Tab-separated table of C-alpha atoms in Angstrom:
chain	number	residue	atom	x	y	z
A	1	MET	CA	27.491	-59.863	-135.991
A	2	GLY	CA	24.059	-61.014	-137.163
A	3	MET	CA	22.846	-57.478	-137.834
A	4	ILE	CA	25.870	-56.646	-139.994
A	5	SER	CA	25.447	-59.757	-142.134
A	6	GLU	CA	21.714	-59.045	-142.416
A	7	PHE	CA	22.506	-55.480	-143.541
A	8	LYS	CA	25.043	-56.844	-146.044
A	9	ASP	CA	22.400	-59.221	-147.425
A	10	PHE	CA	19.915	-56.341	-147.670
A	11	ILE	CA	22.352	-54.155	-149.610
A	12	ALA	CA	23.327	-57.011	-151.907
A	13	LYS	CA	19.708	-57.741	-152.838
A	14	GLY	CA	18.631	-56.663	-156.284
A	15	ASN	CA	15.851	-54.411	-154.965
A	16	ALA	CA	18.208	-52.070	-153.098
A	17	MET	CA	20.598	-51.876	-156.038
A	18	ASP	CA	17.743	-51.320	-158.487
A	19	LEU	CA	16.437	-48.515	-156.290
A	20	ALA	CA	19.871	-46.877	-156.127
A	21	VAL	CA	20.270	-47.061	-159.899
A	22	GLY	CA	16.743	-45.703	-160.349
A	23	VAL	CA	17.423	-42.710	-158.106
A	24	ILE	CA	20.676	-41.875	-159.910
A	25	ILE	CA	19.129	-42.250	-163.362
A	26	GLY	CA	16.087	-40.266	-162.206
A	27	ALA	CA	18.267	-37.372	-161.056
A	28	SER	CA	20.130	-37.364	-164.363
A	29	PHE	CA	16.877	-37.560	-166.301
A	30	GLY	CA	15.526	-34.678	-164.205
A	31	ALA	CA	18.496	-32.549	-165.256
A	32	ILE	CA	17.836	-33.412	-168.911
A	33	VAL	CA	14.144	-32.540	-168.634
A	34	ASN	CA	14.886	-29.266	-166.807
A	35	SER	CA	17.408	-28.289	-169.479
A	36	LEU	CA	14.997	-29.227	-172.264
A	37	VAL	CA	12.215	-27.157	-170.724
A	38	SER	CA	14.275	-24.128	-169.707
A	39	ASP	CA	16.687	-24.037	-172.661
A	40	VAL	CA	14.580	-25.311	-175.568
A	41	ILE	CA	10.837	-25.334	-174.901
A	42	THR	CA	10.444	-22.121	-172.895
A	43	PRO	CA	12.444	-19.905	-175.326
A	44	ALA	CA	10.511	-21.395	-178.239
A	45	LEU	CA	7.171	-20.710	-176.556
A	46	LEU	CA	8.086	-17.297	-175.241
A	47	ASN	CA	9.340	-15.625	-178.378
A	48	PRO	CA	9.522	-11.797	-178.529
A	49	ALA	CA	5.848	-11.563	-179.522
A	50	LEU	CA	4.903	-13.211	-176.229
A	51	LYS	CA	7.376	-11.363	-173.970
A	52	ALA	CA	4.546	-10.057	-171.798
A	53	ALA	CA	3.589	-13.617	-170.816
A	54	GLN	CA	6.952	-14.631	-169.367
A	55	VAL	CA	6.603	-16.892	-166.387
A	56	GLU	CA	9.398	-15.181	-164.441
A	57	ASP	CA	7.408	-11.935	-164.470
A	58	LEU	CA	4.519	-13.677	-162.728
A	59	ALA	CA	6.633	-14.441	-159.658
A	60	GLY	CA	6.575	-10.784	-158.591
A	61	LEU	CA	2.790	-10.562	-158.463
A	62	LYS	CA	1.324	-10.435	-154.969
A	63	THR	CA	-1.699	-9.189	-153.102
A	64	ASP	CA	-1.754	-6.399	-150.524
A	65	GLY	CA	-1.626	-9.053	-147.800
A	66	GLY	CA	1.652	-10.422	-149.173
A	67	ILE	CA	0.241	-13.549	-150.808
A	68	LEU	CA	2.539	-14.418	-153.705
A	69	TYR	CA	-0.061	-15.739	-156.127
A	70	GLY	CA	2.243	-14.980	-159.048
A	71	LYS	CA	4.849	-17.381	-157.700
A	72	PHE	CA	2.164	-20.058	-157.381
A	73	LEU	CA	0.970	-19.429	-160.954
A	74	ALA	CA	4.563	-19.639	-162.199
A	75	ALA	CA	5.013	-22.981	-160.413
A	76	VAL	CA	1.757	-24.334	-161.891
A	77	ILE	CA	2.720	-23.255	-165.413
A	78	SER	CA	6.206	-24.742	-165.034
A	79	PHE	CA	4.711	-27.997	-163.770
A	80	LEU	CA	2.313	-28.200	-166.707
A	81	VAL	CA	5.070	-27.559	-169.235
A	82	ILE	CA	7.390	-30.139	-167.629
A	83	ALA	CA	4.581	-32.703	-167.334
A	84	PHE	CA	3.676	-32.228	-171.003
A	85	VAL	CA	7.308	-32.598	-172.100
A	86	ILE	CA	7.676	-35.797	-170.041
A	87	PHE	CA	4.410	-37.082	-171.544
A	88	LEU	CA	5.767	-36.485	-175.052
A	89	MET	CA	9.066	-38.176	-174.216
A	90	VAL	CA	7.378	-41.251	-172.733
A	91	LYS	CA	4.992	-41.424	-175.681
A	92	GLY	CA	7.955	-41.282	-178.089
A	93	ILE	CA	9.887	-43.943	-176.195
A	94	ASN	CA	6.843	-46.216	-176.077
A	95	SER	CA	6.316	-45.861	-179.828
A	96	MET	CA	9.935	-46.875	-180.473
A	97	LYS	CA	9.659	-50.064	-178.410
A	98	LYS	CA	9.406	-53.242	-180.401
A	99	LYS	CA	5.877	-54.541	-180.446
A	100	GLU	CA	5.707	-57.899	-178.731
A	101	GLU	CA	4.324	-60.695	-180.817
A	102	PRO	CA	1.323	-62.383	-179.255
A	103	ALA	CA	2.097	-65.738	-177.688
A	104	PRO	CA	0.850	-68.702	-179.670
A	105	ALA	CA	-2.395	-70.112	-178.360
A	106	ALA	CA	-2.071	-73.141	-176.132
A	107	PRO	CA	-3.283	-76.333	-177.730
A	108	ALA	CA	-6.906	-76.901	-176.929
A	109	GLY	CA	-7.600	-79.735	-174.515
A	110	PRO	CA	-10.426	-82.206	-174.815
A	111	THR	CA	-13.911	-80.788	-174.774
A	112	GLN	CA	-16.405	-81.513	-172.033
A	113	GLU	CA	-18.260	-83.936	-174.301
A	114	GLN	CA	-15.056	-85.867	-175.031
A	115	LEU	CA	-14.265	-86.139	-171.327
A	116	LEU	CA	-17.778	-87.347	-170.555
A	117	ALA	CA	-17.548	-89.893	-173.353
A	118	GLU	CA	-14.254	-91.186	-171.929
A	119	ILE	CA	-15.785	-91.454	-168.459
A	120	ARG	CA	-18.764	-93.316	-169.933
A	121	ASP	CA	-16.490	-95.712	-171.776
A	122	LEU	CA	-14.428	-96.340	-168.634
A	123	LEU	CA	-17.573	-97.021	-166.605
A	124	LYS	CA	-18.765	-99.517	-169.217
A	125	LYS	CA	-15.630	-101.618	-168.682
């Protein structure tokens, strides 16, 4: 019975729940980013004037030995586009956050000279 109650305590902890929420939100955010890249960014970048540079066409490139370097190049380009879009989104979110006001300075304590003077006065007594 001890292991079941320990497992129950583990699941009820905030860390496990936070992780579960993070994974679910991350998956949803991944779908949003993929849609943004594939449905908005890629068509805007690859207009008819740039049809020859389509990433999907790269996937068919390979060497005589069967190495699919085109597929690798397509993955690298997709990664760079997605990473740049995420960078822009994070930068935008960070700029919208309310700037925190600096905490007021703590009141200054007695200086070293004041402390030494107090010690001197106490020793005189």
